[in-house]
Short mmCIF file of C-alpha atoms in Angstrom, two decimals:
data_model
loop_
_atom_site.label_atom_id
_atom_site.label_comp_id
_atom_site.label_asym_id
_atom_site.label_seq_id
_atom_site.Cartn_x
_atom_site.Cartn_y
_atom_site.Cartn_z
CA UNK O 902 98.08 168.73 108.92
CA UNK O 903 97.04 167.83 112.38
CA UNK O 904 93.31 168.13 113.43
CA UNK O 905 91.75 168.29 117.10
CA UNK O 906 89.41 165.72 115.83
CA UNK O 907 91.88 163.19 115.61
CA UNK O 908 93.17 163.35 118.62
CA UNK O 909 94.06 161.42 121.84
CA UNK O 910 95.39 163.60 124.03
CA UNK O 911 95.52 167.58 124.11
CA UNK O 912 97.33 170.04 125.82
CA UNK O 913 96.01 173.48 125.99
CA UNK O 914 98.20 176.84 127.02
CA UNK O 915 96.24 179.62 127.93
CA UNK O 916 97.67 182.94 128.90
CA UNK O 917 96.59 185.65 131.42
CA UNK O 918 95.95 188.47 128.22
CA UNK O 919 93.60 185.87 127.25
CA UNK O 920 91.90 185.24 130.56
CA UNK O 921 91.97 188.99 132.24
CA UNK O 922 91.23 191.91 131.30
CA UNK O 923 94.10 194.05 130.60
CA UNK O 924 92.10 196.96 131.71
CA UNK O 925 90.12 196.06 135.00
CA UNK O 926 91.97 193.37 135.80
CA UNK O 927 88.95 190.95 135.87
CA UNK O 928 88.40 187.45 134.59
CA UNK O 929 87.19 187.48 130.94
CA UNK O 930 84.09 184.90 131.92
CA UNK O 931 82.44 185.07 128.60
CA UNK O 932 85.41 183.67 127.24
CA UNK O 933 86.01 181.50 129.40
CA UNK O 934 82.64 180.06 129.44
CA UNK O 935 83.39 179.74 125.23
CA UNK O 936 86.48 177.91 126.23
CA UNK O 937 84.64 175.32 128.68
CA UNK O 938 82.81 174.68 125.54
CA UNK O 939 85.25 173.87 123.76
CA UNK O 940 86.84 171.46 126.34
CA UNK O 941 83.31 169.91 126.48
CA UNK O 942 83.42 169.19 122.58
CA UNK O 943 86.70 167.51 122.92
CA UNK O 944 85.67 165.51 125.75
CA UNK O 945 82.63 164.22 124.09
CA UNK O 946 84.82 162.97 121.11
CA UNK O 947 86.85 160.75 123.86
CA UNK O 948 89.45 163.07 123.80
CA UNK O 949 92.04 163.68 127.31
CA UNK O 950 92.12 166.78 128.34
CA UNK O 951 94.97 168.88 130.08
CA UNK O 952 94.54 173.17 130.44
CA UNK O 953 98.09 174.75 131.17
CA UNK O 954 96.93 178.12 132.49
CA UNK O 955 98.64 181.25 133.71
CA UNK O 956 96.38 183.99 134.97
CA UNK O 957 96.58 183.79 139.00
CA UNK O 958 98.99 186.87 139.39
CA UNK O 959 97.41 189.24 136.86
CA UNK O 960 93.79 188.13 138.86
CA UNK O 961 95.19 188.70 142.22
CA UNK O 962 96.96 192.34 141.04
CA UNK O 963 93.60 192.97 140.25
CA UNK O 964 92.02 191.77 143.62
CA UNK O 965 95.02 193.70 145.89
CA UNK O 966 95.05 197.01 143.56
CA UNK O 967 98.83 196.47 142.47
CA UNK O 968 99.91 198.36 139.74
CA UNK O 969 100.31 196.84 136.56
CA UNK O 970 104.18 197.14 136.05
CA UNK O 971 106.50 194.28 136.76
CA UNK O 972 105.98 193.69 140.54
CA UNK O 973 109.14 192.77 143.37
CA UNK O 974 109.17 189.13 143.70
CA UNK O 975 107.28 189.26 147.12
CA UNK O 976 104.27 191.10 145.80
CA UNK O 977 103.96 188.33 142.87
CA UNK O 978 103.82 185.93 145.32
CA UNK O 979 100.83 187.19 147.12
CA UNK O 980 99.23 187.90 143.86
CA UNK O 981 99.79 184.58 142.83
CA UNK O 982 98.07 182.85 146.47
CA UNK O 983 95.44 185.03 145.56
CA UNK O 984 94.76 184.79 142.26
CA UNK O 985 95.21 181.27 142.19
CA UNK O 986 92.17 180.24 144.43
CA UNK O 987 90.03 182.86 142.44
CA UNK O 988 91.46 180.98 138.89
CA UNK O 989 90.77 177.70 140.51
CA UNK O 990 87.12 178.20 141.53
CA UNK O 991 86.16 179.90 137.80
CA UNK O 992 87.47 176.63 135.82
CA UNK O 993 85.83 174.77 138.14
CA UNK O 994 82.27 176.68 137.89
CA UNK O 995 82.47 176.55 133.69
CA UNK O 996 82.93 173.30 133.15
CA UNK O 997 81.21 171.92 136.27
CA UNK O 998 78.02 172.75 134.06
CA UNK O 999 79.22 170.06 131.11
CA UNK O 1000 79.54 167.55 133.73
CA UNK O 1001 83.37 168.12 133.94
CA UNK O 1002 85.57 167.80 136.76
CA UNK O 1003 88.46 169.52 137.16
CA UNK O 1004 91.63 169.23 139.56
CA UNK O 1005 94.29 171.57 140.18
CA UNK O 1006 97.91 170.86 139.78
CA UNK O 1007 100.84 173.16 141.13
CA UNK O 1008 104.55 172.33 139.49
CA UNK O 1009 107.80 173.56 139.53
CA UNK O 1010 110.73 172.82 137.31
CA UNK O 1011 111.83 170.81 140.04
CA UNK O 1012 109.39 168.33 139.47
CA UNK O 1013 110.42 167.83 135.71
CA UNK O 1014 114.20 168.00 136.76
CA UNK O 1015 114.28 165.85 139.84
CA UNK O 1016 113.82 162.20 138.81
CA UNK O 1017 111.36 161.27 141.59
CA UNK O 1018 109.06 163.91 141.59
CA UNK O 1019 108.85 163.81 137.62
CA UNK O 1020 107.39 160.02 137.90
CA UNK O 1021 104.98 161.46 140.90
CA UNK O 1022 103.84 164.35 139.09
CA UNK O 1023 103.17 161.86 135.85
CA UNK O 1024 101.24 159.17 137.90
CA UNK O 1025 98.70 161.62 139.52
CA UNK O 1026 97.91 163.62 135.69
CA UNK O 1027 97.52 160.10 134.41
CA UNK O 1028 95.32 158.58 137.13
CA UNK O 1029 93.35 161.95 136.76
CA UNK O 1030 93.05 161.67 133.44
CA UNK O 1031 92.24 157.83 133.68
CA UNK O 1032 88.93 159.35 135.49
CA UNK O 1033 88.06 161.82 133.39
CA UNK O 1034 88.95 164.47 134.88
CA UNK O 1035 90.24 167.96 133.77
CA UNK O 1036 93.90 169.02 135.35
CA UNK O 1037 94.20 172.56 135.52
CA UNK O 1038 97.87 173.45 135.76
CA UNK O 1039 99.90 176.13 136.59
CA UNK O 1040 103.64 176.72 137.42
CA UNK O 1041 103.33 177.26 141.55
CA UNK O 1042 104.15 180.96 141.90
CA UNK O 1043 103.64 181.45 145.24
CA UNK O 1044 106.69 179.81 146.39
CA UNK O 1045 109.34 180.28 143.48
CA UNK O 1046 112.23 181.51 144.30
CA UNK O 1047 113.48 182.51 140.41
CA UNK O 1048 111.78 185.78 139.30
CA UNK O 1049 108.39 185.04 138.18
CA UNK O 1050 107.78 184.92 133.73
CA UNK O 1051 104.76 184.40 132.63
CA UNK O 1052 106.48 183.04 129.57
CA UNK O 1053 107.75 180.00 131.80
CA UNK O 1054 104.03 178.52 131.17
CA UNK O 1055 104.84 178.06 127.40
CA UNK O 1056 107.67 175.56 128.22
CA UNK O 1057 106.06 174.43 131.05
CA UNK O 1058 102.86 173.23 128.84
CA UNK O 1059 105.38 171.35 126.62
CA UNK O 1060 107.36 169.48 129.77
CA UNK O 1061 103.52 168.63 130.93
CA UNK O 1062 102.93 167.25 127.17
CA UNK O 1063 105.55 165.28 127.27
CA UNK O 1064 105.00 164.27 130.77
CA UNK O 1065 101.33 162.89 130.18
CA UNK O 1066 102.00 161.67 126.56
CA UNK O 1067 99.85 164.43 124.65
CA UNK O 1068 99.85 163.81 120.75
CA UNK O 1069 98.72 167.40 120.68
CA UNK O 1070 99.94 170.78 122.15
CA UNK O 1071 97.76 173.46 121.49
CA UNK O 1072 98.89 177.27 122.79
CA UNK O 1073 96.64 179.81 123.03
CA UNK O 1074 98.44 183.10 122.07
CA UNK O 1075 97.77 186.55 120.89
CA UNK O 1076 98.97 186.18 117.44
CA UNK O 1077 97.33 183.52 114.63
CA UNK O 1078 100.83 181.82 114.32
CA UNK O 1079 104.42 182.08 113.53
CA UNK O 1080 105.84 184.90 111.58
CA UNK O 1081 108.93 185.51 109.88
CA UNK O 1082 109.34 189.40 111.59
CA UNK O 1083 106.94 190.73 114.29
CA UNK O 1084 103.44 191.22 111.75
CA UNK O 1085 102.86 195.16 114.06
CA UNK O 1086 106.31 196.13 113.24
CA UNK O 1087 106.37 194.91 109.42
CA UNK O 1088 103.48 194.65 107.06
CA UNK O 1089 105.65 192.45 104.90
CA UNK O 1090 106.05 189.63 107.61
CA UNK O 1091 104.76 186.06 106.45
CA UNK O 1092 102.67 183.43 108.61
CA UNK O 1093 104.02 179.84 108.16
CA UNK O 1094 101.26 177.39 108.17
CA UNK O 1095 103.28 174.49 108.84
CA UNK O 1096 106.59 174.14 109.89
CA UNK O 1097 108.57 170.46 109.55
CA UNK O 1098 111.92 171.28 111.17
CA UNK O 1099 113.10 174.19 113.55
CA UNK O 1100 116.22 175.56 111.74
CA UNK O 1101 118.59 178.29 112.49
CA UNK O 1102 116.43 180.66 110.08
CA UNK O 1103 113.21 179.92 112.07
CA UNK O 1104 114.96 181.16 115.62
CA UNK O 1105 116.37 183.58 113.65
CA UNK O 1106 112.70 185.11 113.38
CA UNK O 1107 111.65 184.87 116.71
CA UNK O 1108 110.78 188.21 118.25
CA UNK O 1109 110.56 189.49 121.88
CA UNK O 1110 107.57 189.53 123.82
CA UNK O 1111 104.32 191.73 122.86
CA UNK O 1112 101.85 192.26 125.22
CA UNK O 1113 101.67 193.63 128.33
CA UNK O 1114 100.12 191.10 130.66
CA UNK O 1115 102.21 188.16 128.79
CA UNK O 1116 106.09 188.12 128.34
CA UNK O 1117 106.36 184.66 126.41
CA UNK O 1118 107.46 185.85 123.26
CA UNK O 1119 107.71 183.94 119.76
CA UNK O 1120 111.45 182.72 121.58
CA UNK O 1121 109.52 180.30 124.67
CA UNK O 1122 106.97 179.62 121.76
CA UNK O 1123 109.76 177.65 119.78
CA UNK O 1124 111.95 176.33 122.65
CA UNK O 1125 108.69 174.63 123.55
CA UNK O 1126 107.84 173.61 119.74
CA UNK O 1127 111.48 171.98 120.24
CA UNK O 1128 110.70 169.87 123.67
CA UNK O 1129 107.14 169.02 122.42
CA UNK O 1130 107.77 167.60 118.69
CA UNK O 1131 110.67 165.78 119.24
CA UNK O 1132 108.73 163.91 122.03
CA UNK O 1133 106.08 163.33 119.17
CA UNK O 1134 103.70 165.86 119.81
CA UNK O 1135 102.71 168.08 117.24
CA UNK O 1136 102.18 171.96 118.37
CA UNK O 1137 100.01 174.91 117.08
CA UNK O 1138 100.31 178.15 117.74
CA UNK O 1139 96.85 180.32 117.45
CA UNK O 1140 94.77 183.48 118.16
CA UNK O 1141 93.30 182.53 121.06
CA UNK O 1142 91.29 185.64 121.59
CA UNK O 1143 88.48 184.95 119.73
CA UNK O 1144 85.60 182.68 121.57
CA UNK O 1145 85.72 179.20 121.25
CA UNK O 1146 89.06 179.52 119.74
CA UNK O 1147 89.88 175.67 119.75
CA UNK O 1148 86.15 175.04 117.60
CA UNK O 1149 88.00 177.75 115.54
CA UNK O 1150 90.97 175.67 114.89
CA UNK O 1151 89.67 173.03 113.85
CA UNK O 1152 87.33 174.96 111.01
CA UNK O 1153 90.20 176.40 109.82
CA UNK O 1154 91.65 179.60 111.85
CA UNK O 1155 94.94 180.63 111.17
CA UNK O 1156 97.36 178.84 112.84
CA UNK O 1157 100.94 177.54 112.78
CA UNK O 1158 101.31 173.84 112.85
CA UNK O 1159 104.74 171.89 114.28
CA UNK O 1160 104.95 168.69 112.79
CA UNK O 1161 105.82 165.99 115.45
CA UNK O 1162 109.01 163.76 114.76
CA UNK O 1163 107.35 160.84 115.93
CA UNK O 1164 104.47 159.42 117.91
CA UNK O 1165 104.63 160.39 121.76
CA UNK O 1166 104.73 156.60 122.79
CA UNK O 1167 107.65 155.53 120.05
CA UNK O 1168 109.90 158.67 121.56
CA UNK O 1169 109.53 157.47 125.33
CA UNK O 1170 110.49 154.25 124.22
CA UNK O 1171 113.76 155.29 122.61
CA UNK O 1172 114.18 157.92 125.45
CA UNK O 1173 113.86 155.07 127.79
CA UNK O 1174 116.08 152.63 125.64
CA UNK O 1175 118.74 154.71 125.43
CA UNK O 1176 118.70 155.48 129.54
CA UNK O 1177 122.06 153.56 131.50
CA UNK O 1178 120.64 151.09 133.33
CA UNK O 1179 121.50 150.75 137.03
CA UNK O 1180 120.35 147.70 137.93
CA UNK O 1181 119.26 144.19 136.61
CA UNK O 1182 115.63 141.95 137.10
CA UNK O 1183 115.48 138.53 135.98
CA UNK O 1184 111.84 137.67 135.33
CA UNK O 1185 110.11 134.05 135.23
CA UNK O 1186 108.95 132.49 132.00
CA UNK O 1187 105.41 134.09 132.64
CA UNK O 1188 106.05 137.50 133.38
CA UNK O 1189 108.29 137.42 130.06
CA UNK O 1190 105.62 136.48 127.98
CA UNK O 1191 103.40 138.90 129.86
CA UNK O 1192 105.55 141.69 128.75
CA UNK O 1193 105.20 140.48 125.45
CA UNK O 1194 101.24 140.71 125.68
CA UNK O 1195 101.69 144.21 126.73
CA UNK O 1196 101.59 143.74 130.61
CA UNK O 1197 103.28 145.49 133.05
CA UNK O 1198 105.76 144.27 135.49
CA UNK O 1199 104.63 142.58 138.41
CA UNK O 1200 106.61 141.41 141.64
CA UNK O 1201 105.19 138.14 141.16
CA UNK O 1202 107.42 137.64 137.86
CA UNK O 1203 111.11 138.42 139.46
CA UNK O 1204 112.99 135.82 140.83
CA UNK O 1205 115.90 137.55 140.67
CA UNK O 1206 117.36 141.39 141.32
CA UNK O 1207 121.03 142.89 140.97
CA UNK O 1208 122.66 146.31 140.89
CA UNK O 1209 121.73 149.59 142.99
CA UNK O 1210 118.42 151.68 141.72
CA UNK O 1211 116.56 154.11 142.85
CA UNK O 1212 112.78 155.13 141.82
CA UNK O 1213 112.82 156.07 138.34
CA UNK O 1214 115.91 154.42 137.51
CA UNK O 1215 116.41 152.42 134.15
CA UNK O 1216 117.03 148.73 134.75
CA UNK O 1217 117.39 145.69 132.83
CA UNK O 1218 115.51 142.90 132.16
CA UNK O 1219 116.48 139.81 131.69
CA UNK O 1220 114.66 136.38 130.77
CA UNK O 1221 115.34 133.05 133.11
CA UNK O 1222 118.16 132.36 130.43
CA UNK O 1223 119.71 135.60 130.72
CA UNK O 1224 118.69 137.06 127.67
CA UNK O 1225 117.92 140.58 127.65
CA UNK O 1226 113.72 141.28 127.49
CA UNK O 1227 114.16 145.09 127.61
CA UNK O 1228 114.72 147.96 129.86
CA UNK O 1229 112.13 149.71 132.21
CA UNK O 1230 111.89 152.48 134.91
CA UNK O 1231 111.83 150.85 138.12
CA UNK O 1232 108.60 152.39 140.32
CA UNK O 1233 110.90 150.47 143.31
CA UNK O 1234 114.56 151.01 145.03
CA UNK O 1235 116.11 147.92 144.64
CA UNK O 1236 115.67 147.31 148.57
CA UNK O 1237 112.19 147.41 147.94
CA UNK O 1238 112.34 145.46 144.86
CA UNK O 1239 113.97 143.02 146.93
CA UNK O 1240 112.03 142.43 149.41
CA UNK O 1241 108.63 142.27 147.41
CA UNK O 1242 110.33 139.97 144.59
CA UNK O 1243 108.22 136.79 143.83
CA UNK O 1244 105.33 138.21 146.28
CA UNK O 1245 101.93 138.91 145.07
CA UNK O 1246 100.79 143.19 144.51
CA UNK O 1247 98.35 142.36 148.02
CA UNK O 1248 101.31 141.87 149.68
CA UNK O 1249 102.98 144.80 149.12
CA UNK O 1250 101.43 146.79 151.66
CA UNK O 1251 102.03 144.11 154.65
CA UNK O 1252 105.85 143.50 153.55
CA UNK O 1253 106.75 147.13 153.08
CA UNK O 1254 104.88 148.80 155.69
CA UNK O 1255 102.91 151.15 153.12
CA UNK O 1256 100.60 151.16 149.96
CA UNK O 1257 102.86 150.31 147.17
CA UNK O 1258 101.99 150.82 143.60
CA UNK O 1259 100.89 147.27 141.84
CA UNK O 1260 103.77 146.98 139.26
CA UNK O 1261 107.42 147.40 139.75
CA UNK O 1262 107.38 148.63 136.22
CA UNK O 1263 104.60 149.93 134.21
CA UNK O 1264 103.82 149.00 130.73
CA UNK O 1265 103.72 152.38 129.28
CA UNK O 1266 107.92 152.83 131.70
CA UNK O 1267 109.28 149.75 129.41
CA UNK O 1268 110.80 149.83 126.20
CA UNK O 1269 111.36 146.16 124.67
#
């Protein structure tokens, strides 16, 4: 069974029942504060540190007097501008105390969908997390144009898992786990500790949403169980109303564990391997045995570029025999790639015009 302790990277889901009160619409600070705690602990243990949280429309509903039912499109909107600076600003003033610094991040399925934006969205979490900071994210309300689910953020926290790597997804829920019928309805209904594989009978069980400021339901809770373990990372489901619910996990709360198929770094590797490649890089006898070291891809070690790429797309490479080395995502067109072949990373920026990134492919973008 998985344990925070053991950790690398974490993903946490929270979700607005947790952080507002259902009743006067205000932030739930004590919890909150309990939470920042907990974030704290798992930073002190070296552990990275990504909070998926929804909240910002039920705290601007509050802050505009809108009623609690489901809300036209246009009035979730403005809750959500609201809310969202208000959400912001109370991460950032509980963990600012542990020395914590925390960023916010705005997505759309767009920018897990569209190539381009996916690798932008994944270079700024990881160069956030390579300073230690915190990324608060949130799906960006104020400007979607589907009807708004709170339920979105339980998928959403698995696409950021897999985006940044996370060995762990953690969601935050009302309920201690997964049941086999809803446990209000049906005294009968059992809590699976662990579950291995996600089989017809298991969606089978899933129920509808239960609470009124959340409309996830046990159905998002397994389609993201789905994205996150076969990506290798392992997802728990837990109560995550009581304080310092992740210190609670890992003494033994109730929870329900999904066991990841592999680790996150062997999945992107076949995910990558498997890819068509659109283009070709023949690399010099150094940058080959670079790769081999565990380097990334510099301009420097190409001497030779064929096919038509974009950013993001998989190419070849090739050693100065014409053997293939392995495949990679390309953080160049191949116009760019072209031009910066054989040239030093300082000279990116004079050849191109702009600040390119150091590698054409990144270390952790190859699979060999």
């Amino acid at each position: 069974m998985a344990t925070l302790t053991t950790a690398r990277r974490v993903v946490i889901k929270i979700g607005s029942a947790l952080l507002v009160d259902r009743h006067s619409g205000a932030l739930r600070r004590d919890w909150l504060d309990g939470l920042a705690q907990d974030v704290a602990w798992l930073k002190s243990m070296g552990c990275d540190v990504v909070l998926v949280s929804s909240g910002s429309i039920a705290l601007g509903r509050g802050v505009l007097g809108l009623p609690s039912t489901v809300l036209p499109l246009e009035q979730a909107q403005a809750a959500a501008a609201v809310g969202q600076i208000r959400l912001a600003r109370a991460y950032e003033e509980v963990l600012a105390p542990h020395g914590i610094t925390t960023a916010q991040v705005l997505v759309t399925r767009e920018d897990s969908a569209n190539r381009r934006r996916y690798l932008n969205s994944r270079a700024t979490l990881e160069q956030l997390l390579s300073l230690s900071v915190v990324p608060i994210v949130n799906e960006n309300d104020t400007v979607a144009t589907d009807e708004i689910r709170f339920g979105d953020n339980d998928r959403l926290a698995a696409q950021i898992a897999v985006t940044v790597g996370a060995d762990q997804l953690i969601l935050l829920s009302d309920v201690d786990g997964f049941y086999s019928a809803n446990p209000a309805q049906d005294a009968t209904a059992k809590r699976y500790d662990r579950i291995d594989r996600i089989t017809p009978e298991i969606e089978a069980m899933a129920g509808d949403a239960g609470s009124g400021l959340s409309k996830g339901g046990m159905k998002t809770k397994l389609m993201a169980a789905r994205t996150a373990t076969a990506s290798g990372c392992a997802m728990a489901i837990t109560d995550g109303f009581v304080m310092r619910p992740l210190t609670a996990l890992e003494n033994g709360a109730n929870a329900t564990w999904f066991t990841a198929q592999s680790d996150p770094q062997a999945a992107r590797k076949r995910w990558i391997a498997a890819m068509q490649p659109r283009g070709t890089v023949t690399l010099d006898a150094g940058a080959v045995g670079a790769l081999r070291r565990g380097k990334s891809l510099l301009p420097a070690g190409i001497t030779a570029i064929s096919g038509t790429f974009e950013r993001g797309d998989s190419i070849a490479m090739h050693d100065p025999a014409g053997h293939l080395v392995g495949y990679g995502l390309s953080r160049y067109s191949a116009g760019e790639a072209g031009e910066i072949k054989g040239c030093k990373s300082t000279e990116i920026e004079a050849i191109l015009g702009y600040p390119g990134r150091a590698a054409l492919i990144h270390r952790d973008d190859m699979a060999l």
